[in-house]
Tab-separated table of N, CA, C and O in Angstrom:
chain	number	residue	atom	x	y	z
L	130	MET	N	5.789	-16.136	-2.408
L	130	MET	CA	5.149	-15.609	-1.819
L	130	MET	C	5.127	-14.390	-2.752
L	130	MET	O	5.423	-13.799	-3.409
L	131	PRO	N	3.439	-13.531	-2.924
L	131	PRO	CA	3.034	-12.887	-4.181
L	131	PRO	C	3.773	-11.683	-4.114
L	131	PRO	O	3.631	-10.799	-4.932
L	132	ARG	N	3.644	-11.260	-2.719
L	132	ARG	CA	3.815	-9.913	-2.293
L	132	ARG	C	5.213	-9.906	-1.054
L	132	ARG	O	5.328	-10.309	-0.112
L	133	LYS	N	5.901	-8.451	-1.692
L	133	LYS	CA	7.300	-8.428	-0.324
L	133	LYS	C	7.036	-7.437	-0.252
L	133	LYS	O	7.270	-6.353	-0.971
L	134	ILE	N	7.961	-6.828	1.374
L	134	ILE	CA	7.862	-5.465	1.658
L	134	ILE	C	9.052	-5.310	1.861
L	134	ILE	O	9.891	-6.136	2.797
L	135	GLU	N	10.151	-4.314	1.442
L	135	GLU	CA	11.716	-4.126	1.538
L	135	GLU	C	11.656	-3.113	2.269
L	135	GLU	O	11.334	-2.253	1.747
L	136	LEU	N	12.197	-2.764	3.459
L	136	LEU	CA	12.387	-1.735	3.889
L	136	LEU	C	13.921	-1.155	4.282
L	136	LEU	O	14.917	-1.847	4.424
L	137	GLY	N	14.090	-0.622	3.087
L	137	GLY	CA	15.359	-0.172	2.584
L	137	GLY	C	15.750	1.148	3.551
L	137	GLY	O	14.883	1.773	4.191
L	138	GLU	N	16.522	1.992	3.613
L	138	GLU	CA	17.440	3.079	4.490
L	138	GLU	C	16.499	4.812	4.216
L	138	GLU	O	15.643	4.943	4.921
L	139	ASP	N	15.509	4.631	2.944
L	139	ASP	CA	14.758	6.450	2.532
L	139	ASP	C	13.468	5.977	1.883
L	139	ASP	O	12.678	6.595	1.775
L	140	ALA	N	13.538	4.239	1.483
L	140	ALA	CA	12.045	4.124	1.128
L	140	ALA	C	11.571	2.220	0.722
L	140	ALA	O	12.656	1.603	1.714
L	141	LEU	N	10.174	2.318	1.181
L	141	LEU	CA	9.646	1.186	1.329
L	141	LEU	C	9.160	0.934	-0.463
L	141	LEU	O	8.695	1.485	-0.883
L	142	THR	N	9.364	-0.674	-0.352
L	142	THR	CA	9.612	-0.816	-1.968
L	142	THR	C	8.481	-2.408	-1.772
L	142	THR	O	8.621	-3.187	-1.090
L	143	ILE	N	7.841	-2.383	-2.311
L	143	ILE	CA	6.496	-3.526	-2.515
L	143	ILE	C	6.487	-3.741	-3.736
L	143	ILE	O	6.493	-3.487	-4.739
L	144	ARG	N	6.904	-4.962	-3.783
L	144	ARG	CA	6.660	-6.303	-4.795
L	144	ARG	C	5.999	-6.927	-5.265
L	144	ARG	O	5.543	-8.084	-4.139
L	145	LEU	N	5.534	-7.005	-6.213
L	145	LEU	CA	4.559	-7.700	-6.724
L	145	LEU	C	4.948	-9.108	-7.725
L	145	LEU	O	5.865	-8.819	-8.653
L	146	SER	N	4.407	-10.204	-7.176
L	146	SER	CA	5.115	-11.621	-8.252
L	146	SER	C	3.761	-12.564	-9.074
L	146	SER	O	2.820	-12.140	-8.394
L	147	GLY	N	4.257	-13.055	-9.953
L	147	GLY	CA	3.100	-14.130	-9.910
L	147	GLY	C	1.881	-13.242	-10.470
L	147	GLY	O	1.776	-12.537	-11.464
L	148	MET	N	1.110	-14.276	-10.268
L	148	MET	CA	-0.876	-13.896	-10.855
L	148	MET	C	-0.971	-12.895	-9.732
L	148	MET	O	-1.808	-12.183	-10.682
L	149	THR	N	-0.301	-11.949	-9.106
L	149	THR	CA	-0.739	-11.042	-8.182
L	149	THR	C	-0.785	-9.782	-8.942
L	149	THR	O	-1.037	-9.077	-9.000
L	150	SER	N	1.084	-10.086	-9.152
L	150	SER	CA	1.241	-8.429	-9.931
L	150	SER	C	0.677	-8.286	-11.963
L	150	SER	O	0.183	-7.535	-11.778
L	151	ILE	N	0.065	-9.823	-11.905
L	151	ILE	CA	-0.684	-9.657	-13.670
L	151	ILE	C	-2.183	-8.778	-13.021
L	151	ILE	O	-3.070	-8.470	-13.618
L	152	ALA	N	-3.227	-9.503	-12.466
L	152	ALA	CA	-3.891	-9.366	-11.160
L	152	ALA	C	-4.005	-7.570	-10.855
L	152	ALA	O	-5.002	-6.952	-10.834
L	153	ALA	N	-3.251	-7.514	-10.403
L	153	ALA	CA	-2.711	-5.842	-9.754
L	153	ALA	C	-2.221	-4.782	-10.567
L	153	ALA	O	-2.662	-4.133	-10.527
L	154	LEU	N	-2.285	-5.838	-11.621
L	154	LEU	CA	-1.492	-4.800	-12.829
L	154	LEU	C	-0.178	-4.281	-12.619
L	154	LEU	O	-0.340	-2.363	-12.890
L	155	LYS	N	0.576	-4.133	-11.632
L	155	LYS	CA	1.620	-3.605	-11.018
L	155	LYS	C	2.546	-4.544	-10.586
L	155	LYS	O	2.444	-5.791	-9.910
L	156	ARG	N	4.148	-4.143	-11.141
L	156	ARG	CA	5.302	-4.984	-10.239
L	156	ARG	C	5.808	-4.961	-8.532
L	156	ARG	O	6.330	-4.938	-8.216
L	157	LYS	N	5.975	-3.105	-9.023
L	157	LYS	CA	6.831	-2.801	-7.913
L	157	LYS	C	6.364	-0.748	-7.707
L	157	LYS	O	5.909	-0.642	-8.488
L	158	ILE	N	6.471	-0.695	-6.560
L	158	ILE	CA	5.959	0.359	-6.064
L	158	ILE	C	7.038	0.805	-4.788
L	158	ILE	O	6.978	-0.053	-3.729
L	159	VAL	N	7.285	1.697	-5.113
L	159	VAL	CA	8.328	2.446	-4.119
L	159	VAL	C	7.907	3.674	-3.524
L	159	VAL	O	7.432	4.586	-4.413
L	160	ILE	N	8.127	3.883	-2.401
L	160	ILE	CA	7.233	4.994	-2.031
L	160	ILE	C	8.637	5.594	-0.361
L	160	ILE	O	8.456	5.059	0.470
L	161	PRO	N	8.843	6.542	-0.931
L	161	PRO	CA	9.437	7.096	0.253
L	161	PRO	C	9.618	7.574	1.386
L	161	PRO	O	8.108	7.670	1.126
L	162	TYR	N	9.976	6.902	2.513
L	162	TYR	CA	9.334	7.083	3.924
L	162	TYR	C	8.623	8.824	4.109
L	162	TYR	O	7.727	8.609	4.527
L	163	LYS	N	8.782	9.840	3.771
L	163	LYS	CA	8.569	11.026	3.833
L	163	LYS	C	7.227	11.285	2.987
L	163	LYS	O	6.077	12.469	3.839
L	164	PHE	N	6.455	10.409	2.717
L	164	PHE	CA	5.475	10.605	1.926
L	164	PHE	C	4.307	9.270	2.601
L	164	PHE	O	3.048	9.367	2.809
L	165	ILE	N	4.813	8.793	3.806
L	165	ILE	CA	4.014	7.941	4.660
L	165	ILE	C	3.426	8.839	5.395
L	165	ILE	O	4.220	8.581	7.035
L	166	ALA	N	2.193	8.894	5.848
L	166	ALA	CA	1.949	9.473	6.916
L	166	ALA	C	1.054	9.048	8.213
L	166	ALA	O	1.594	8.979	9.451
L	167	ARG	N	0.477	7.456	7.809
L	167	ARG	CA	0.142	6.402	9.265
L	167	ARG	C	0.317	5.015	8.483
L	167	ARG	O	-0.052	5.421	7.437
L	168	VAL	N	0.500	4.162	9.314
L	168	VAL	CA	0.769	2.828	9.172
L	168	VAL	C	0.070	2.266	10.397
L	168	VAL	O	-0.362	2.567	11.136
L	169	ASP	N	-1.131	1.884	9.443
L	169	ASP	CA	-2.223	0.641	10.037
L	169	ASP	C	-2.516	-0.679	9.821
L	169	ASP	O	-1.671	-0.777	8.714
L	170	THR	N	-3.279	-1.229	10.666
L	170	THR	CA	-3.393	-2.774	9.748
L	170	THR	C	-4.431	-3.392	9.728
L	170	THR	O	-5.446	-4.184	9.989
L	171	ALA	N	-5.540	-2.320	9.043
L	171	ALA	CA	-6.861	-2.695	8.830
L	171	ALA	C	-7.156	-2.046	6.919
L	171	ALA	O	-6.555	-0.772	6.515
L	172	ALA	N	-8.071	-2.953	6.761
L	172	ALA	CA	-8.045	-2.709	5.565
L	172	ALA	C	-8.990	-1.888	4.846
L	172	ALA	O	-9.814	-1.232	6.021
L	173	PRO	N	-9.258	-0.943	3.955
L	173	PRO	CA	-10.723	-0.210	4.043
L	173	PRO	C	-11.750	-0.690	3.644
L	173	PRO	O	-11.977	-2.022	3.515
L	174	ASN	N	-13.147	0.293	3.923
L	174	ASN	CA	-14.333	-0.541	3.582
L	174	ASN	C	-14.360	-0.115	2.162
L	174	ASN	O	-14.342	0.537	1.591
L	175	LEU	N	-14.448	-1.357	1.987
L	175	LEU	CA	-15.136	-1.698	0.149
L	175	LEU	C	-16.050	-1.422	-0.399
L	175	LEU	O	-16.289	-0.915	-2.134
L	176	GLN	N	-17.259	-0.957	0.233
L	176	GLN	CA	-18.427	-0.597	-0.874
L	176	GLN	C	-18.059	1.158	-0.904
L	176	GLN	O	-18.943	1.127	-1.776
L	177	SER	N	-17.023	1.622	-0.265
L	177	SER	CA	-17.065	2.956	-1.172
L	177	SER	C	-16.142	3.208	-2.297
L	177	SER	O	-15.855	3.841	-2.403
L	178	LEU	N	-15.398	1.990	-2.525
L	178	LEU	CA	-14.266	1.942	-3.566
L	178	LEU	C	-14.953	1.560	-5.127
L	178	LEU	O	-15.544	0.815	-4.846
L	179	ILE	N	-14.421	2.527	-5.984
L	179	ILE	CA	-14.683	1.845	-7.304
L	179	ILE	C	-13.500	1.244	-7.478
L	179	ILE	O	-12.100	1.925	-7.877
L	180	ARG	N	-13.524	0.064	-8.501
L	180	ARG	CA	-12.391	-0.615	-8.934
L	180	ARG	C	-12.309	-0.035	-10.502
L	180	ARG	O	-12.845	-0.192	-11.483
L	181	LEU	N	-10.692	0.449	-10.764
L	181	LEU	CA	-11.001	0.989	-11.871
L	181	LEU	C	-8.974	0.489	-12.548
L	181	LEU	O	-8.228	1.117	-12.724
L	182	GLY	N	-9.183	-0.806	-12.296
L	182	GLY	CA	-8.151	-1.588	-13.000
L	182	GLY	C	-7.572	-2.455	-11.807
L	182	GLY	O	-7.026	-2.250	-10.885
L	183	GLY	N	-8.328	-4.113	-12.082
L	183	GLY	CA	-7.628	-4.936	-11.150
L	183	GLY	C	-8.359	-5.976	-11.406
L	183	GLY	O	-9.381	-5.743	-12.112
L	184	THR	N	-8.079	-6.911	-9.833
L	184	THR	CA	-9.149	-7.914	-9.775
L	184	THR	C	-9.910	-7.557	-8.135
L	184	THR	O	-9.199	-6.997	-7.436
L	185	SER	N	-10.971	-8.104	-7.882
L	185	SER	CA	-12.050	-7.824	-6.718
L	185	SER	C	-12.735	-9.056	-7.052
L	185	SER	O	-13.444	-9.430	-7.960
L	186	ILE	N	-12.574	-10.113	-6.672
L	186	ILE	CA	-13.647	-11.190	-6.220
L	186	ILE	C	-13.124	-12.168	-4.599
L	186	ILE	O	-12.160	-12.475	-4.342
L	187	GLY	N	-14.282	-11.406	-3.913
L	187	GLY	CA	-14.257	-11.597	-2.585
L	187	GLY	C	-13.891	-10.891	-1.717
L	187	GLY	O	-13.218	-9.709	-1.968
L	188	ASP	N	-12.536	-11.867	-1.275
L	188	ASP	CA	-12.069	-11.208	-0.055
L	188	ASP	C	-10.576	-10.597	-0.942
L	188	ASP	O	-9.860	-9.972	-0.210
L	189	ILE	N	-10.160	-10.965	-2.023
L	189	ILE	CA	-8.872	-10.682	-2.905
L	189	ILE	C	-9.143	-9.766	-3.707
L	189	ILE	O	-10.529	-9.178	-4.481
L	190	GLN	N	-8.908	-8.487	-3.826
L	190	GLN	CA	-8.241	-7.515	-3.747
L	190	GLN	C	-6.907	-6.689	-4.430
L	190	GLN	O	-5.931	-7.138	-3.649
L	191	GLU	N	-6.514	-6.632	-5.755
L	191	GLU	CA	-6.110	-6.266	-6.812
L	191	GLU	C	-5.850	-5.429	-6.910
L	191	GLU	O	-6.538	-5.181	-8.531
L	192	GLY	N	-5.050	-3.928	-7.027
L	192	GLY	CA	-5.303	-3.302	-8.470
L	192	GLY	C	-5.550	-1.952	-8.044
L	192	GLY	O	-4.907	-1.538	-6.684
L	193	HIS	N	-5.963	-0.628	-8.851
L	193	HIS	CA	-6.318	0.383	-8.605
L	193	HIS	C	-8.062	1.019	-8.317
L	193	HIS	O	-8.552	0.432	-8.911
L	194	PHE	N	-8.330	2.038	-6.972
L	194	PHE	CA	-9.372	1.524	-6.433
L	194	PHE	C	-9.758	2.802	-6.543
L	194	PHE	O	-9.057	3.909	-5.974
L	195	TRP	N	-10.800	3.717	-6.935
L	195	TRP	CA	-10.836	4.992	-6.587
L	195	TRP	C	-12.354	5.328	-5.665
L	195	TRP	O	-13.275	4.782	-5.398
L	196	HIS	N	-12.499	6.699	-4.889
L	196	HIS	CA	-12.678	7.026	-3.884
L	196	HIS	C	-12.949	8.442	-3.786
L	196	HIS	O	-12.096	9.170	-2.787
L	197	GLY	N	-14.055	9.118	-4.391
L	197	GLY	CA	-13.898	10.678	-4.691
L	197	GLY	C	-12.863	11.456	-4.846
L	197	GLY	O	-12.985	10.796	-6.905
L	198	GLU	N	-12.250	11.704	-4.561
L	198	GLU	CA	-10.816	12.727	-5.340
L	198	GLU	C	-9.145	11.713	-4.825
L	198	GLU	O	-8.861	11.768	-5.379
L	199	ASP	N	-9.478	10.378	-3.912
L	199	ASP	CA	-9.208	9.919	-3.959
L	199	ASP	C	-8.370	8.279	-4.537
L	199	ASP	O	-9.212	7.592	-5.011
L	200	TRP	N	-7.140	8.077	-4.573
L	200	TRP	CA	-7.253	6.584	-5.236
L	200	TRP	C	-6.181	5.483	-4.331
L	200	TRP	O	-5.514	6.313	-3.339
L	201	TYR	N	-6.746	4.667	-4.075
L	201	TYR	CA	-6.171	3.360	-3.457
L	201	TYR	C	-5.833	2.462	-4.695
L	201	TYR	O	-5.756	1.967	-5.264
L	202	PHE	N	-4.352	1.727	-3.726
L	202	PHE	CA	-3.771	0.365	-4.462
L	202	PHE	C	-4.252	-0.289	-3.324
L	202	PHE	O	-3.756	-0.417	-2.022
L	203	LEU	N	-4.679	-1.530	-3.409
L	203	LEU	CA	-4.904	-2.443	-2.707
L	203	LEU	C	-3.880	-4.040	-2.973
L	203	LEU	O	-4.232	-4.236	-4.622
L	204	SER	N	-3.831	-4.548	-2.876
L	204	SER	CA	-2.714	-5.851	-3.363
L	204	SER	C	-3.322	-6.822	-1.965
L	204	SER	O	-2.337	-6.755	-0.827
L	205	TYR	N	-4.165	-8.312	-1.535
L	205	TYR	CA	-4.149	-8.532	-0.289
L	205	TYR	C	-5.215	-9.669	-0.701
L	205	TYR	O	-6.706	-9.349	-1.273
L	206	GLU	N	-5.450	-10.684	-0.070
L	206	GLU	CA	-6.409	-11.967	-0.111
L	206	GLU	C	-7.131	-11.673	1.261
L	206	GLU	O	-8.242	-12.298	1.314
L	207	HIS	N	-6.374	-11.512	2.337
L	207	HIS	CA	-7.094	-11.746	3.740
L	207	HIS	C	-7.394	-10.156	4.615
L	207	HIS	O	-5.837	-9.814	4.563
L	208	PRO	N	-8.112	-9.490	4.288
L	208	PRO	CA	-8.719	-8.334	4.996
L	208	PRO	C	-8.126	-8.107	6.381
L	208	PRO	O	-7.829	-6.457	6.799
L	209	ASP	N	-7.454	-8.931	7.110
L	209	ASP	CA	-7.591	-8.675	8.683
L	209	ASP	C	-6.095	-9.363	8.258
L	209	ASP	O	-5.186	-8.851	9.479
L	210	LYS	N	-5.437	-9.411	7.712
L	210	LYS	CA	-3.589	-9.187	7.431
L	210	LYS	C	-3.648	-8.293	6.672
L	210	LYS	O	-2.662	-8.680	5.483
L	211	VAL	N	-3.542	-7.494	6.651
L	211	VAL	CA	-2.857	-6.438	5.726
L	211	VAL	C	-2.007	-5.316	6.924
L	211	VAL	O	-2.004	-5.321	8.015
L	212	ILE	N	-1.306	-4.105	5.772
L	212	ILE	CA	-1.152	-3.231	6.468
L	212	ILE	C	-1.322	-2.114	5.556
L	212	ILE	O	-1.563	-2.321	4.266
L	213	SER	N	-1.875	-1.008	6.208
L	213	SER	CA	-2.613	0.152	5.147
L	213	SER	C	-1.272	1.417	5.603
L	213	SER	O	-1.415	1.864	6.782
L	214	LEU	N	-1.145	1.800	4.533
L	214	LEU	CA	-0.229	3.585	4.047
L	214	LEU	C	-1.119	4.526	4.337
L	214	LEU	O	-1.499	4.070	2.871
L	215	THR	N	-1.465	5.281	4.678
L	215	THR	CA	-1.776	6.662	4.516
L	215	THR	C	-0.817	7.258	4.053
L	215	THR	O	0.369	7.301	4.612
L	216	LEU	N	-1.447	8.217	2.773
L	216	LEU	CA	-0.116	8.892	2.447
L	216	LEU	C	-0.298	9.798	2.322
L	216	LEU	O	-1.123	10.553	1.641
L	217	ASN	N	1.040	10.774	2.193
L	217	ASN	CA	0.902	12.567	1.201
L	217	ASN	C	1.711	12.681	0.148
L	217	ASN	O	2.604	12.732	0.457
L	218	ASP	N	0.694	13.039	-0.606
L	218	ASP	CA	1.399	13.791	-1.752
L	218	ASP	C	1.936	13.290	-2.431
L	218	ASP	O	3.131	13.579	-3.228
L	219	TYR	N	1.759	11.383	-2.677
L	219	TYR	CA	2.613	10.352	-3.441
L	219	TYR	C	1.212	10.109	-4.895
L	219	TYR	O	0.295	9.891	-4.408
L	220	TYR	N	2.663	10.252	-5.748
L	220	TYR	CA	2.085	9.896	-7.346
L	220	TYR	C	2.526	8.931	-7.854
L	220	TYR	O	3.684	8.172	-7.671
L	221	ILE	N	1.913	8.077	-8.352
L	221	ILE	CA	1.740	6.679	-8.924
L	221	ILE	C	1.254	7.018	-11.059
L	221	ILE	O	0.498	7.239	-10.581
L	222	GLY	N	2.408	6.753	-11.255
L	222	GLY	CA	2.403	8.254	-12.505
L	222	GLY	C	1.857	9.290	-12.505
L	222	GLY	O	1.917	10.346	-11.868
L	223	ASP	N	0.415	10.045	-13.166
L	223	ASP	CA	0.269	10.638	-12.967
L	223	ASP	C	-1.100	10.633	-11.592
L	223	ASP	O	-2.212	11.938	-12.064
L	224	ARG	N	-0.884	10.422	-11.007
L	224	ARG	CA	-2.251	10.045	-10.193
L	224	ARG	C	-2.135	9.992	-8.729
L	224	ARG	O	-0.687	9.734	-8.496
L	225	LEU	N	-2.315	10.437	-7.948
L	225	LEU	CA	-2.286	11.188	-6.139
L	225	LEU	C	-3.151	9.637	-5.710
L	225	LEU	O	-4.160	10.089	-6.002
L	226	TYR	N	-1.867	9.102	-4.925
L	226	TYR	CA	-2.737	8.236	-4.353
L	226	TYR	C	-3.003	8.424	-2.554
L	226	TYR	O	-1.778	8.723	-1.840
L	227	LYS	N	-3.965	7.921	-2.018
L	227	LYS	CA	-3.918	8.110	-0.589
L	227	LYS	C	-3.821	7.138	-0.041
L	227	LYS	O	-3.208	7.341	1.054
L	228	VAL	N	-3.863	5.447	-0.615
L	228	VAL	CA	-3.688	4.916	0.597
L	228	VAL	C	-2.805	3.555	-0.265
L	228	VAL	O	-3.642	3.466	-1.595
L	229	ILE	N	-2.354	2.489	0.449
L	229	ILE	CA	-1.626	1.488	-0.557
L	229	ILE	C	-2.167	0.912	0.793
L	229	ILE	O	-1.647	0.568	1.834
L	230	VAL	N	-2.806	-0.619	0.270
L	230	VAL	CA	-3.471	-1.799	1.479
L	230	VAL	C	-2.720	-2.948	0.727
L	230	VAL	O	-2.505	-3.525	0.041
L	231	VAL	N	-1.533	-3.440	1.466
L	231	VAL	CA	-0.779	-4.742	0.764
L	231	VAL	C	-0.917	-5.729	2.315
L	231	VAL	O	-0.937	-5.542	3.302
L	232	GLY	N	-0.752	-7.071	1.532
L	232	GLY	CA	-1.319	-8.026	2.167
L	232	GLY	C	0.345	-8.464	2.914
L	232	GLY	O	0.947	-8.211	2.273
L	233	VAL	N	0.340	-9.047	4.405
L	233	VAL	CA	1.400	-9.570	5.105
L	233	VAL	C	1.208	-10.231	5.795
L	233	VAL	O	-0.133	-10.304	6.440
L	234	ASP	N	2.074	-11.160	6.053
L	234	ASP	CA	1.633	-12.302	7.056
L	234	ASP	C	1.803	-11.726	8.932
L	234	ASP	O	0.676	-12.475	9.458
L	235	SER	N	2.568	-11.140	9.218
L	235	SER	CA	2.178	-10.611	10.840
L	235	SER	C	1.917	-9.096	10.278
L	235	SER	O	3.330	-8.090	10.345
L	236	PRO	N	0.840	-8.364	10.414
L	236	PRO	CA	0.331	-6.512	10.358
L	236	PRO	C	0.917	-5.942	11.187
L	236	PRO	O	1.768	-4.645	11.176
L	237	GLN	N	1.117	-6.938	12.827
L	237	GLN	CA	1.858	-5.355	14.089
L	237	GLN	C	3.175	-5.436	13.976
L	237	GLN	O	3.697	-4.381	13.915
L	238	ASP	N	4.070	-6.623	13.604
L	238	ASP	CA	5.375	-6.465	13.256
L	238	ASP	C	5.693	-5.703	12.436
L	238	ASP	O	6.735	-5.078	12.526
L	239	MET	N	4.898	-6.270	10.568
L	239	MET	CA	5.572	-5.510	9.892
L	239	MET	C	4.959	-3.365	10.183
L	239	MET	O	5.936	-2.857	9.987
L	240	LYS	N	3.843	-3.609	10.722
L	240	LYS	CA	3.983	-2.080	11.166
L	240	LYS	C	4.347	-1.423	11.817
L	240	LYS	O	5.366	-0.207	11.818
L	241	ALA	N	5.171	-2.397	13.047
L	241	ALA	CA	6.196	-2.079	14.081
L	241	ALA	C	7.552	-1.575	13.096
L	241	ALA	O	8.365	-0.318	13.869
L	242	LEU	N	7.798	-2.130	12.248
L	242	LEU	CA	9.262	-2.000	11.483
L	242	LEU	C	8.832	-1.032	10.767
L	242	LEU	O	10.085	-0.243	10.672
L	243	ILE	N	7.855	-0.421	10.171
L	243	ILE	CA	7.689	0.876	9.268
L	243	ILE	C	7.787	1.993	10.110
L	243	ILE	O	8.539	3.117	9.788
L	244	GLU	N	7.106	1.721	11.091
L	244	GLU	CA	6.834	2.867	11.794
L	244	GLU	C	8.353	3.474	12.790
L	244	GLU	O	8.468	4.624	13.182
L	245	ALA	N	9.040	1.821	12.995
L	245	ALA	CA	10.465	2.414	13.440
L	245	ALA	C	11.482	3.171	12.063
L	245	ALA	O	12.267	3.958	12.323
L	246	LYS	N	10.972	3.068	11.121
L	246	LYS	CA	11.735	3.683	10.052
L	246	LYS	C	11.260	5.158	9.752
L	246	LYS	O	12.143	5.954	9.891
L	247	LEU	N	10.465	5.620	10.350
L	247	LEU	CA	9.801	6.812	10.606
L	247	LEU	C	10.628	7.687	10.874
L	247	LEU	O	10.386	8.856	11.134
L	248	ASP	N	10.472	6.565	12.234
L	248	ASP	CA	10.971	7.385	13.583
L	248	ASP	C	12.172	7.761	13.424
L	248	ASP	O	12.849	8.380	13.863
L	249	LYS	N	12.977	7.001	13.037
L	249	LYS	CA	14.908	7.309	12.581
L	249	LYS	C	14.528	8.443	11.140
L	249	LYS	O	15.093	9.277	11.614
L	250	LYS	N	13.110	8.610	10.183
L	250	LYS	CA	13.487	9.717	9.585
L	250	LYS	C	13.331	10.839	10.207
L	250	LYS	O	13.673	12.220	9.948
L	251	ILE	N	12.664	11.286	11.643
L	251	ILE	CA	12.129	12.256	11.732
L	251	ILE	C	13.214	12.557	12.971
L	251	ILE	O	13.533	13.809	13.074
L	252	ASP	N	13.870	11.760	13.389
L	252	ASP	CA	15.023	12.337	14.230
L	252	ASP	C	16.026	12.741	13.507
L	252	ASP	O	16.635	13.354	14.084
L	253	ARG	N	16.471	12.420	12.414
L	253	ARG	CA	17.032	12.897	11.073
L	253	ARG	C	16.928	14.249	11.173
L	253	ARG	O	18.133	15.339	10.392
L	254	ASN	N	15.891	14.936	10.872
L	254	ASN	CA	15.745	16.297	10.387
L	254	ASN	C	15.281	16.946	11.549
L	254	ASN	O	15.465	17.116	12.842
């Protein structure tokens, strides 16, 4: 499995391995739940994105993309099997990222698991 999502107590961790990590120019992304504004199961419109580091061949999207003022990180092979995280004030290095999209086997199941973690964070505050 080239991508793995781990749901920790306070953060979601995306791990990329093998050729996927090379193509995406990234091995790991840790996102505290407080930065996740929304979870969707749709890939972005690629016609509006400019690739600025990574790979884009057909449906395979790996790496950093830019749209207007917003940065996106994409890592998937099938646009119909993704989760899309819309973020608030989340930086990777010195870049403010708006959306991270990752391929998963069961998008609806993963969405429900992440939203359950987000609901727990809201209940605690």
